[in-house]
Short mmCIF file of C-alpha atoms and ligand atoms in Angstrom, two decimals:
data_model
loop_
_atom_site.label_atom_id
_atom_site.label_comp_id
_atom_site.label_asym_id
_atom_site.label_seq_id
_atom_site.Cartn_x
_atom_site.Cartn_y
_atom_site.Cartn_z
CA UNK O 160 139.86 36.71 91.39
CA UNK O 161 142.34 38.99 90.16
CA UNK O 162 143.86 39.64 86.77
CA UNK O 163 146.19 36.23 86.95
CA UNK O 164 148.95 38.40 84.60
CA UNK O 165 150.61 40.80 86.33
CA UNK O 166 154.30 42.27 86.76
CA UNK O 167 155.75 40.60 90.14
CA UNK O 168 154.12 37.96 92.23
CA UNK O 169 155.14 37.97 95.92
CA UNK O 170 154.13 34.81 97.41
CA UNK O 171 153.23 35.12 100.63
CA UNK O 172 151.55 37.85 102.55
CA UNK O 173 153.53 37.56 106.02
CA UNK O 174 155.51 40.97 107.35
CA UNK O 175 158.26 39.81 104.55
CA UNK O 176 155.63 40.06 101.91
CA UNK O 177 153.92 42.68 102.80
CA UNK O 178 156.99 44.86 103.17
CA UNK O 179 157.89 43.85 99.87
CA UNK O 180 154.04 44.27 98.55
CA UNK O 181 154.36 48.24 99.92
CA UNK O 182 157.60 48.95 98.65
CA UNK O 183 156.82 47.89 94.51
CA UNK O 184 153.80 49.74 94.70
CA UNK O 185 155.76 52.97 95.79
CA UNK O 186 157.71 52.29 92.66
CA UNK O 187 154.42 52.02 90.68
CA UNK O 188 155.49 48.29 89.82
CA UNK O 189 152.37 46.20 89.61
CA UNK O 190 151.91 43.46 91.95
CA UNK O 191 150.39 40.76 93.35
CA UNK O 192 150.23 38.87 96.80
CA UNK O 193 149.63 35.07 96.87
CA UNK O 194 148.44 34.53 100.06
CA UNK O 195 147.39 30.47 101.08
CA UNK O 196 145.38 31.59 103.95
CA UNK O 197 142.23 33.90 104.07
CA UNK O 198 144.19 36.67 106.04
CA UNK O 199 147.34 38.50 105.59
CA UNK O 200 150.22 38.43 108.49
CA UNK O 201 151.32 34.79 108.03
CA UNK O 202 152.63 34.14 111.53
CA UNK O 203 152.14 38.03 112.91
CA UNK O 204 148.46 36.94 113.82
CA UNK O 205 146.13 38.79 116.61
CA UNK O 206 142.75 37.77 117.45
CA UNK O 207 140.43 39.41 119.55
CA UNK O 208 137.91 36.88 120.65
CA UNK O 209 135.40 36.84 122.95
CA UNK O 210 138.07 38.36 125.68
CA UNK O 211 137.85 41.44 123.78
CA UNK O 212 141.80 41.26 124.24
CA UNK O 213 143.87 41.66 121.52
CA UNK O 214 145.85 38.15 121.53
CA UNK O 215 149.14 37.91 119.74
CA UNK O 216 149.13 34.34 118.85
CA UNK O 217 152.39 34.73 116.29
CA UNK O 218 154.76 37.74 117.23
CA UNK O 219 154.46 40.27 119.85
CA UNK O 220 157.37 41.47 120.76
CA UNK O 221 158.72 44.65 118.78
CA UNK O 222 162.39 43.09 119.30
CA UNK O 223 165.16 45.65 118.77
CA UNK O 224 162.33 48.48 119.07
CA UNK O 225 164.73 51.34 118.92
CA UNK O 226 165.56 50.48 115.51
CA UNK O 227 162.80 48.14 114.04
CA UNK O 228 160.69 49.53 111.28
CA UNK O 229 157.66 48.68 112.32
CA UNK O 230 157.43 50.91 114.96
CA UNK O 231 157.21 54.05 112.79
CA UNK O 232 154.42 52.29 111.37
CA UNK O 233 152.85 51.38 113.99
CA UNK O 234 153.09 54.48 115.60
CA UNK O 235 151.44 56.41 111.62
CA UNK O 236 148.61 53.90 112.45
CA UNK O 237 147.62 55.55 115.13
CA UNK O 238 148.02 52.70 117.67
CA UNK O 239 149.49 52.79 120.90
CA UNK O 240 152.84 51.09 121.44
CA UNK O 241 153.60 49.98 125.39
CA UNK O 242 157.15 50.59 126.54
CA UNK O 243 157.03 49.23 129.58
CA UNK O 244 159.49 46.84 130.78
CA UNK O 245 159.24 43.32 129.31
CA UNK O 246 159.06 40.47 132.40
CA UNK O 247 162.20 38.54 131.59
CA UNK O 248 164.05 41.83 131.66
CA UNK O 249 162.54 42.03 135.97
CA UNK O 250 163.51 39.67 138.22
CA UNK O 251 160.65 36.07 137.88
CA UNK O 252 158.77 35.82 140.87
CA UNK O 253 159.72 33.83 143.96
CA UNK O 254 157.16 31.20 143.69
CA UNK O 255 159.15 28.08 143.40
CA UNK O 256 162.23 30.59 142.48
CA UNK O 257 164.03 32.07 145.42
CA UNK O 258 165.88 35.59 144.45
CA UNK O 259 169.15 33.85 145.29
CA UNK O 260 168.66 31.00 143.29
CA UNK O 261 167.65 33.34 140.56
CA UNK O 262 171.32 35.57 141.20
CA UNK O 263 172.81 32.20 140.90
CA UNK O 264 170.92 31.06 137.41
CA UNK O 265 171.45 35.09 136.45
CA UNK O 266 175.08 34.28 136.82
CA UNK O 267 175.29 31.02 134.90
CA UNK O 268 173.12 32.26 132.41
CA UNK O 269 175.47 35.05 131.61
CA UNK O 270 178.73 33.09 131.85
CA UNK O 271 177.24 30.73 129.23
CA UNK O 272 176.11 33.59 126.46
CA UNK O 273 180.09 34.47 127.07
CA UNK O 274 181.24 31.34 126.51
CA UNK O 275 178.59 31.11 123.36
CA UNK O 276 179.84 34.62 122.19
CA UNK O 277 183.63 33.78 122.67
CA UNK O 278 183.61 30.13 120.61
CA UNK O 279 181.74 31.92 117.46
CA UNK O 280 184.62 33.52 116.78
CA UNK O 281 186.16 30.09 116.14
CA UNK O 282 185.96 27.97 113.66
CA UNK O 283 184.28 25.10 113.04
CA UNK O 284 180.90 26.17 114.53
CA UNK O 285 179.95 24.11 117.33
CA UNK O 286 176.23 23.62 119.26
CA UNK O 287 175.17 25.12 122.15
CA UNK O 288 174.75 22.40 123.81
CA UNK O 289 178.67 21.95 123.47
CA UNK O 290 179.28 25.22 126.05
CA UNK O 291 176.95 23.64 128.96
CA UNK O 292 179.11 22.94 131.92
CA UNK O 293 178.47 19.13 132.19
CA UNK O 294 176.94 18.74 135.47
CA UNK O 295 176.18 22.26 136.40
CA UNK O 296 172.22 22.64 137.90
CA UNK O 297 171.07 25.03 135.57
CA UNK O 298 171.75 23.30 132.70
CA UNK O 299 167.87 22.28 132.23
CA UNK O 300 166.94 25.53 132.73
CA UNK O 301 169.24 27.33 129.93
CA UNK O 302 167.67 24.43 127.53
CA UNK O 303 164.37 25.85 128.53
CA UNK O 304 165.60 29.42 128.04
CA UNK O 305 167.15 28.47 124.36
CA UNK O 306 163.93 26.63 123.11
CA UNK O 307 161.97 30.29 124.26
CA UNK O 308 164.50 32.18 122.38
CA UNK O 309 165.19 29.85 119.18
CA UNK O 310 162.10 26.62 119.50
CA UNK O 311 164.59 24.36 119.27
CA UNK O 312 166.93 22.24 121.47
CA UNK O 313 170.91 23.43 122.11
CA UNK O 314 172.15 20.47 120.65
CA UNK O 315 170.45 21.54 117.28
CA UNK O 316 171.25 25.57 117.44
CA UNK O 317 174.39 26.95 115.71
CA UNK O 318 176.64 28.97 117.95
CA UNK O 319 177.61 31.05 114.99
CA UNK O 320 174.34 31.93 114.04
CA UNK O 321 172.62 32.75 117.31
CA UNK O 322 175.74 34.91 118.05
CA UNK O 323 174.67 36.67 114.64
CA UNK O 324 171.62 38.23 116.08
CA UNK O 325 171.74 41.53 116.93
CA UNK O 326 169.98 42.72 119.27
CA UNK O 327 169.57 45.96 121.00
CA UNK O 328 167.83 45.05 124.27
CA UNK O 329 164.71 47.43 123.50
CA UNK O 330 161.27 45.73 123.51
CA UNK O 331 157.97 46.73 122.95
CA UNK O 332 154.62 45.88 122.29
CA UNK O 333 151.52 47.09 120.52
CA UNK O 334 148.13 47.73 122.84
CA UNK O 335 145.92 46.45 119.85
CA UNK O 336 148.85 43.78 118.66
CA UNK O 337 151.17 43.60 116.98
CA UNK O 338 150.01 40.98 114.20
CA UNK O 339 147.05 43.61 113.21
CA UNK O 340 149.25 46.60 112.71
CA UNK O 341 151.23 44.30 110.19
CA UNK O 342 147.88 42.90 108.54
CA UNK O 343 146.81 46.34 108.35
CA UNK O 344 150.10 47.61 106.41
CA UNK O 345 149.26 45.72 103.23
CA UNK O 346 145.44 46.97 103.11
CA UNK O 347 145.98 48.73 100.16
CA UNK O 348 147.86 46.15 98.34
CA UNK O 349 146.46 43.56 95.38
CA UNK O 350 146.13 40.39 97.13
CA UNK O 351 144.45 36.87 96.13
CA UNK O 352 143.68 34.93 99.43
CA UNK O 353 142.72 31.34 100.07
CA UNK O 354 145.35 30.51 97.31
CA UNK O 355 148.09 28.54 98.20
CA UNK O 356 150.98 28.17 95.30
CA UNK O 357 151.67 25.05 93.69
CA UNK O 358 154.72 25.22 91.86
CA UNK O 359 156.90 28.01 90.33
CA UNK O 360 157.85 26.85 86.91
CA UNK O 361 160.38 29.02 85.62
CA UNK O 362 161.27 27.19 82.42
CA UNK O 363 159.31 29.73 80.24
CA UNK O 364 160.16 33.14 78.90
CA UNK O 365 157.84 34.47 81.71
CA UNK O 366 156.99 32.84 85.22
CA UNK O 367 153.95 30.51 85.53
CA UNK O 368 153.01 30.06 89.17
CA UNK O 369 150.33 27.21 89.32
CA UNK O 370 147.92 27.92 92.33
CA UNK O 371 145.02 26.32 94.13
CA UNK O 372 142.82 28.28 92.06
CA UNK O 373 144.49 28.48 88.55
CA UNK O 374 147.93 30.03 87.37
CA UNK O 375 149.00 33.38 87.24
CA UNK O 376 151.99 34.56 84.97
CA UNK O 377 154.37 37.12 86.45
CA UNK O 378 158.29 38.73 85.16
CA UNK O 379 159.43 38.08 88.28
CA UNK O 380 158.51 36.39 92.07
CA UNK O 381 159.69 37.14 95.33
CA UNK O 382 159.45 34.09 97.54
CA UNK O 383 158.77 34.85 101.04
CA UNK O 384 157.46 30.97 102.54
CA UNK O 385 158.92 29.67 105.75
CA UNK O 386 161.87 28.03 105.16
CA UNK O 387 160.54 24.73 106.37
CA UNK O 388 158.43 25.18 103.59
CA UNK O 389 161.08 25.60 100.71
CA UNK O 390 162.82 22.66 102.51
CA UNK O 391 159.64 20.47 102.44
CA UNK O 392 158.21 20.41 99.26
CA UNK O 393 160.11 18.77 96.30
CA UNK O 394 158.04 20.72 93.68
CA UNK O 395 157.60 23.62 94.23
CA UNK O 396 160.26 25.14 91.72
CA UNK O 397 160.28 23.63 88.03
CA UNK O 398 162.86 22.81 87.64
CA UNK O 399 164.02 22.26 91.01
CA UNK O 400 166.35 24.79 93.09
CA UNK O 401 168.49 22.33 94.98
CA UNK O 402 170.73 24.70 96.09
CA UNK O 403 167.55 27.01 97.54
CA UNK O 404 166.09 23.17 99.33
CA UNK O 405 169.57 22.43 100.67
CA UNK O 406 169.85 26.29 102.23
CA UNK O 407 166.57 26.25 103.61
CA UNK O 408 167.26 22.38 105.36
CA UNK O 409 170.08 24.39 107.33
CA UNK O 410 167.40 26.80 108.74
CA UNK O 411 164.84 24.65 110.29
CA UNK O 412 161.54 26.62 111.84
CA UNK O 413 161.55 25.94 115.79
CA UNK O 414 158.26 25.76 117.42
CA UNK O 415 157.38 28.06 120.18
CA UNK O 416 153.28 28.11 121.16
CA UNK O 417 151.80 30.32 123.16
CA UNK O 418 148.59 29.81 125.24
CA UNK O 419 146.41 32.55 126.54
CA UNK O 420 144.41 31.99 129.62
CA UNK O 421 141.80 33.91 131.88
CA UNK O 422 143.28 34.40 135.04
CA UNK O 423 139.95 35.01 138.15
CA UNK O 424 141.44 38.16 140.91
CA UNK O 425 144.15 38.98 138.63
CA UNK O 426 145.04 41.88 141.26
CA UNK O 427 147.00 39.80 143.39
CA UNK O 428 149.94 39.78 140.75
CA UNK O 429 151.71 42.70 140.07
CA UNK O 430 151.62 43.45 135.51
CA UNK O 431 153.91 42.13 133.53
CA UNK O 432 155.66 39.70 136.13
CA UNK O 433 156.70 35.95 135.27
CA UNK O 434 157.13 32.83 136.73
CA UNK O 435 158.89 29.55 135.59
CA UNK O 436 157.14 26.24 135.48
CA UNK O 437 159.78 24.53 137.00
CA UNK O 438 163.79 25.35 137.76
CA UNK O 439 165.44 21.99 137.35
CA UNK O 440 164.62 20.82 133.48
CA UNK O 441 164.18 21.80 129.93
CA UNK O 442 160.67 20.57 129.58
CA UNK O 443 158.92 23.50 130.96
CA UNK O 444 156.55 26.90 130.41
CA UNK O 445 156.93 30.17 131.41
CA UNK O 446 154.22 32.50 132.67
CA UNK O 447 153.71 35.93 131.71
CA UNK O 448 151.36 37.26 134.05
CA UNK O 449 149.20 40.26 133.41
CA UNK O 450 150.47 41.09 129.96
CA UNK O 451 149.82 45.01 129.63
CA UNK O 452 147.60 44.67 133.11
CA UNK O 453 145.34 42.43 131.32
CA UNK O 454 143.55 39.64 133.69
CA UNK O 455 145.34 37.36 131.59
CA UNK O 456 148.53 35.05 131.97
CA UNK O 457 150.35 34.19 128.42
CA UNK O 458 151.79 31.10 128.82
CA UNK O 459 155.13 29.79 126.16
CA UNK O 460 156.34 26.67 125.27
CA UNK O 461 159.00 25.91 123.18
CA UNK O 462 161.16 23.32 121.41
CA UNK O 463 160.34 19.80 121.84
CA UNK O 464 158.05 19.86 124.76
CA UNK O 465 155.37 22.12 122.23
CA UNK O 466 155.83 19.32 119.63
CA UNK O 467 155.34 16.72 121.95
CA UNK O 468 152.16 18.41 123.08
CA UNK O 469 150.74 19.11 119.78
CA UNK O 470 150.99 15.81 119.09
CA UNK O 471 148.93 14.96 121.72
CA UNK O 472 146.37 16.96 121.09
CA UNK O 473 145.44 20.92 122.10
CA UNK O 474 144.23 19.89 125.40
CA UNK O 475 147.41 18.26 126.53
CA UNK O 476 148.97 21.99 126.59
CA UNK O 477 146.10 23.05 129.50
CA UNK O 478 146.76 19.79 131.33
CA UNK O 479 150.61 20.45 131.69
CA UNK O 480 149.83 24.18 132.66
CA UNK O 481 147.49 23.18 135.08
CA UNK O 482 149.88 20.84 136.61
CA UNK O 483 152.74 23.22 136.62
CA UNK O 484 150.63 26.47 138.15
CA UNK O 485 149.00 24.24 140.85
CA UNK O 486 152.52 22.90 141.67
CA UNK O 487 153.49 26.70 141.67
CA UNK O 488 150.77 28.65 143.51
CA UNK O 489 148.83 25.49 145.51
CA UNK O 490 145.52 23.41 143.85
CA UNK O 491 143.35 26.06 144.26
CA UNK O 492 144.93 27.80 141.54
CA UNK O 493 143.42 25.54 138.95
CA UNK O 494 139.68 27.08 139.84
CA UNK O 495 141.10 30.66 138.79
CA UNK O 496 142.57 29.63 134.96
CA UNK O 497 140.41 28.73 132.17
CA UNK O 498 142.24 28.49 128.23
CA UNK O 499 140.92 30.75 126.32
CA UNK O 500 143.47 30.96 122.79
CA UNK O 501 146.31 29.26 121.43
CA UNK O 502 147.30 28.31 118.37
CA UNK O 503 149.37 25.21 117.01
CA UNK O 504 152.25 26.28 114.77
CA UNK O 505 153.77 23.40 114.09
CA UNK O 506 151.01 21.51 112.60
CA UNK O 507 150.06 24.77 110.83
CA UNK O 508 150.29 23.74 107.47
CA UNK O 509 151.60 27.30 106.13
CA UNK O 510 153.91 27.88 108.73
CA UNK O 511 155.26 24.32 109.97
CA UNK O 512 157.06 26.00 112.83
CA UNK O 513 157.85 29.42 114.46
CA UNK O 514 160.88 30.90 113.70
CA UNK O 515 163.83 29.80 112.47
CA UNK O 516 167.38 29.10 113.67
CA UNK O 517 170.44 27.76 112.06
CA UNK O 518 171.85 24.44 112.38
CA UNK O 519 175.52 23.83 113.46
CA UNK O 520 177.58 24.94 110.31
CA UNK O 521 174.96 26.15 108.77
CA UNK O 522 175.07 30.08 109.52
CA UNK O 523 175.92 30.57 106.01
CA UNK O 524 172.81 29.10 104.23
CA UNK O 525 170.66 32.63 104.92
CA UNK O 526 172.90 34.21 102.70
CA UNK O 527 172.70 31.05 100.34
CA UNK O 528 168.65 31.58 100.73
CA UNK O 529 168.39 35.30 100.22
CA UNK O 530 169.82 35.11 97.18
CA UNK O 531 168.16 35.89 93.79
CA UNK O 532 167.90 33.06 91.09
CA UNK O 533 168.22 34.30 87.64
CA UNK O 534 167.01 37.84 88.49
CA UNK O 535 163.51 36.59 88.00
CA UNK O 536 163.41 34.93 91.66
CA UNK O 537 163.97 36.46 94.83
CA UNK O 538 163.63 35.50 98.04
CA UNK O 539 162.60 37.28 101.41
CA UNK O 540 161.31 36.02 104.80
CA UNK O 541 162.62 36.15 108.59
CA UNK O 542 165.14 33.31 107.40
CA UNK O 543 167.13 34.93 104.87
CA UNK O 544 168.54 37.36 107.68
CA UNK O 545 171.70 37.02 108.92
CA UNK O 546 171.11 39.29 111.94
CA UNK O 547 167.40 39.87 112.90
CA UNK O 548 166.30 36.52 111.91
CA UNK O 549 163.30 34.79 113.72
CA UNK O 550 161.75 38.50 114.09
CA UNK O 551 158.86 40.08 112.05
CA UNK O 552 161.42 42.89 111.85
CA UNK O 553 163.82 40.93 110.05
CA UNK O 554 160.65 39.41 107.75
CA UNK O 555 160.55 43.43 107.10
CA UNK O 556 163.66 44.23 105.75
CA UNK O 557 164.53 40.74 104.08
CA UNK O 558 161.26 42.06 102.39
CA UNK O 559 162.02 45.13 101.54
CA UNK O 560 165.71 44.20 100.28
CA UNK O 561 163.87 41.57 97.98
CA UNK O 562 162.01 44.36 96.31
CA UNK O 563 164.64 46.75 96.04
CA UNK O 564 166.36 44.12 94.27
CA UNK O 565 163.54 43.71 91.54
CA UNK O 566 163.64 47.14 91.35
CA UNK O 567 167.10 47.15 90.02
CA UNK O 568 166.97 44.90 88.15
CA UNK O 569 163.42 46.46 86.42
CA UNK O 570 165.27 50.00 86.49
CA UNK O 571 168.26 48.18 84.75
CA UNK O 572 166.32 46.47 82.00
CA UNK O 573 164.57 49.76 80.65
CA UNK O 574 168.17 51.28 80.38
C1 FAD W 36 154.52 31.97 118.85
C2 FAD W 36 155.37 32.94 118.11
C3 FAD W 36 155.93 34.02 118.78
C4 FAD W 36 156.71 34.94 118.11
N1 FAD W 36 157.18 36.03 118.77
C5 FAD W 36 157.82 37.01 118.09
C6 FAD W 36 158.08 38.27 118.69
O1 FAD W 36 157.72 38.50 119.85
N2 FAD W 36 158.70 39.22 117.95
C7 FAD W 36 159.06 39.01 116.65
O2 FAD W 36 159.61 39.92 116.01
N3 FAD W 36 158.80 37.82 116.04
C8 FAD W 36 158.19 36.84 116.73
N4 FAD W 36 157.82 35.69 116.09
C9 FAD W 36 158.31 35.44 114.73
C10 FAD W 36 157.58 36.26 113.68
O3 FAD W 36 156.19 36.09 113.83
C11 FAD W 36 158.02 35.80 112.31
O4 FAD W 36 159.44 35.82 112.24
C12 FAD W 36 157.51 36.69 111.18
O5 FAD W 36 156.14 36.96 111.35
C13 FAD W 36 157.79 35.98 109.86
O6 FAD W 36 157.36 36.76 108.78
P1 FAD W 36 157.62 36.20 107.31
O7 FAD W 36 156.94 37.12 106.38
O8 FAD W 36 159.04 35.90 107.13
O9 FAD W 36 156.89 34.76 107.28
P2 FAD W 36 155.34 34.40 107.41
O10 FAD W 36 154.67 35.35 108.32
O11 FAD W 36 155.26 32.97 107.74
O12 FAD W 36 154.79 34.67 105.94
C14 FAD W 36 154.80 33.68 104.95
C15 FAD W 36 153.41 33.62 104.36
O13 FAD W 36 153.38 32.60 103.36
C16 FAD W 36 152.11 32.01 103.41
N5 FAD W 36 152.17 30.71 102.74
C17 FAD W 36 152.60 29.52 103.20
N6 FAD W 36 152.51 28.58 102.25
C18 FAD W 36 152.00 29.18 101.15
C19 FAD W 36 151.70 28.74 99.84
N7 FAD W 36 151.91 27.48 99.45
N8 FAD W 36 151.18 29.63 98.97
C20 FAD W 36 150.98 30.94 99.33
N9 FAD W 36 151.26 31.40 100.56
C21 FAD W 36 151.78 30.55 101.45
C22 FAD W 36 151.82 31.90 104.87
O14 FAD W 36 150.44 31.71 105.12
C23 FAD W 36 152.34 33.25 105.37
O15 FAD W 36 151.33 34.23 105.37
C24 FAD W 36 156.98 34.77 116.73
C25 FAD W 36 156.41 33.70 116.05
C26 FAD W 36 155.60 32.80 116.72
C27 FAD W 36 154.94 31.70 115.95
#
């Protein structure tokens, strides 16, 4: 166990925390990472089972890649980042999806984003749902494309916010994923693991943060937990943060899963390439097939068809894909697919979802949530940024903008 007194406790040890871990120990400020699980990454999580694949089972995507820190990190690791051309930036393939009924969705699919991007600069916010042309064909499929993109429904995303996000259109992936380069970045750093936090009481002189495994006093915490976490649990600050519970209730986690499958004479489909479970509703997967000419096809769900699934148990998400491929490619297909990895984020207890997005109105709370309480509490994590939120990117620099705030404020102090 380590020394339970110590100068700043970062609780958590996802990309946000680790980020922030990395930069106080640069400025020679002692540390500590809380970490409830018995690994460091949070939801940036690869496993290499019995495939021998790397599996990103949390992030994979280096979104914004140009500019996102974590490639120059990736890159002083030593690992090998692939640029090639992610599949929803190629045309899907034509199983069940004709290419002019794709030009057609491509052309709906822009005219809404336009519509989306034109009524954020209005006032008051509005859902997405609000800018579907009632009637139109597509409309089940742009639901299906919002829950990838956010894991939630358009009648629940703010317009505002999702116009926030910036993104550059670069995206790239690491060969030995992504979730172990970020693991790997806080090697060096003091952690405790298995030791989920309790409570933060910050009545005292200094901070007592009550864990699983005893309490460990600290000047000052950075709080990096999903936000569905702050929102969820009425104790965890002593006394309570309202203000911090009512931000984080405007920035619900969506749910997107992913499932990994084996996929028998993989050479018939051309890397990287994707198909669509179905064209006409919201309730369906896509199909990454090949990811990085693997003889693998990664399979996402998102929104409330991955809740309802989870609910029904793990092998309710094979059943549906089996149904949909088999519809897709003929029932022979089912004798070439076998699961081999997922992972259930919304019953994850330390996660609770996968990303976050912002209700309708409610663009403002990841302001509200980023910022520091007293300058004893700070707060990082992929939902206290207003543009590169839901990204392991934006759990980066939320992280690092946490600890240059502590810094400050340390710096200031000794003045
Ligand atoms: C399926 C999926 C696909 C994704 N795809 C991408 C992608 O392609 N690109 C991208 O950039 N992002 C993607 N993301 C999102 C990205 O993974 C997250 O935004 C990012 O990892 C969040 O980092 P964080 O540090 O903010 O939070 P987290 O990683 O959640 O870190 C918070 C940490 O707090 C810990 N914790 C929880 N409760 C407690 C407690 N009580 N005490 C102590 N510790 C606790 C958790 O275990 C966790 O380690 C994806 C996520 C999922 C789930």
């Amino acid at each position: 166990m380590p020394n339970s007194d110590t100068g700043v406790v970062i609780i958590g040890g996802g990309a946000a925390g680790i980020a922030a871990g990395r930069q106080l120990a640069k400025a020679a400020i002692p540390c500590l990472v809380i970490e409830a699980r018995s690994r460091l990454g949070g939801r940036a999580w690869t496993e290499t089972g019995a495939s021998g694949f790397a599996l990103d089972l949390g992030c994979g995507w280096l979104h914004s890649a140009d500019r996102n820190p974590w490639v120059p990190i990736v890159e002083a690791q030593g690992r090998i980042i692939d640029k090639s051309l992610p599949p929803w930036k190629k045309p899907a393939m034509k199983a069940g999806f004709s290419a002019d009924l794709q030009a057609d969705f491509a052309r709906a699919q822009s005219d809404f984003f336009e519509r989306m991007e034109t009524a954020a600069q209005s006032r008051p916010d509005v859902a997405a749902s609000a800018l579907l042309e009632p009637g139109n064909r597509w409309n089940g499929l742009l639901a299906a494309v919002g829950s990838y993109i956010s894991g939630a429904e358009l009648e629940y995303l703010s317009v505002q916010d999702f116009d926030n996000y910036a993104d550059t259109g670069v995206n790239w992936r690491v060969a030995d994923g992504y979730g172990t380069a970020i693991a790997d970045h806080g090697r060096d750093l003091k952690v405790a693991l298995d030791c989920p936090v309790l409570q933060i009481d910050h009545r005292g002189r200094r901070l007592k943060i009550e864990t699983a495994k005893g309490s460990f006093t600290a000047d000052q915490a950075i709080v990096t937990l999903p936000s569905a976490l702050i929102a969820d649990k009425e104790f965890l600050f002593a006394p309570a943060l309202p203000d911090k519970a009512e931000a984080a209730r405007g920035l619900p986690l969506g749910l997107a899963d992913k499932m990994f499958l084996t996929l028998d004479d993989a050479e018939e489909f051309d890397p990287d390439t994707r198909a669509i479970g179905r064209i006409d509703r919201a309730a369906t997967a896509t199909y990454q097939f090949r990811p990085m000419g693997r003889p693998l096809i990664e399979v996402y769900f998102g929104g409330r068809l991955p809740a309802e699934l989870e609910a029904a148990g793990e092998g309710s998400f094979f059943d549906f894909v089996r149904a949909e491929l088999t519809d897709l490619f003929g029932s022979g297909f089912a004798r070439r697919v076998k699961p081999l990895r997922m992972h259930c984020w919304g019953s994850d207890p330390f996660a609770r979802g996968s990303y976050s997005y912002a209700l309708p109105g409610k663009a403002g709370c990841r302001p509200q949530l980023a910022a520091p309480v007293d300058d004893r509490l700070f707060f990082a994590g992929e939902a206290c940024s207003t543009h590169d939120f839901s990204t392991a990117h934006g759990g980066y620099l939320t992280g690092i903008a946490a600890a240059d705030q502590v810094i400050a404020v340390r710096r200031s102090r000794r003045r």
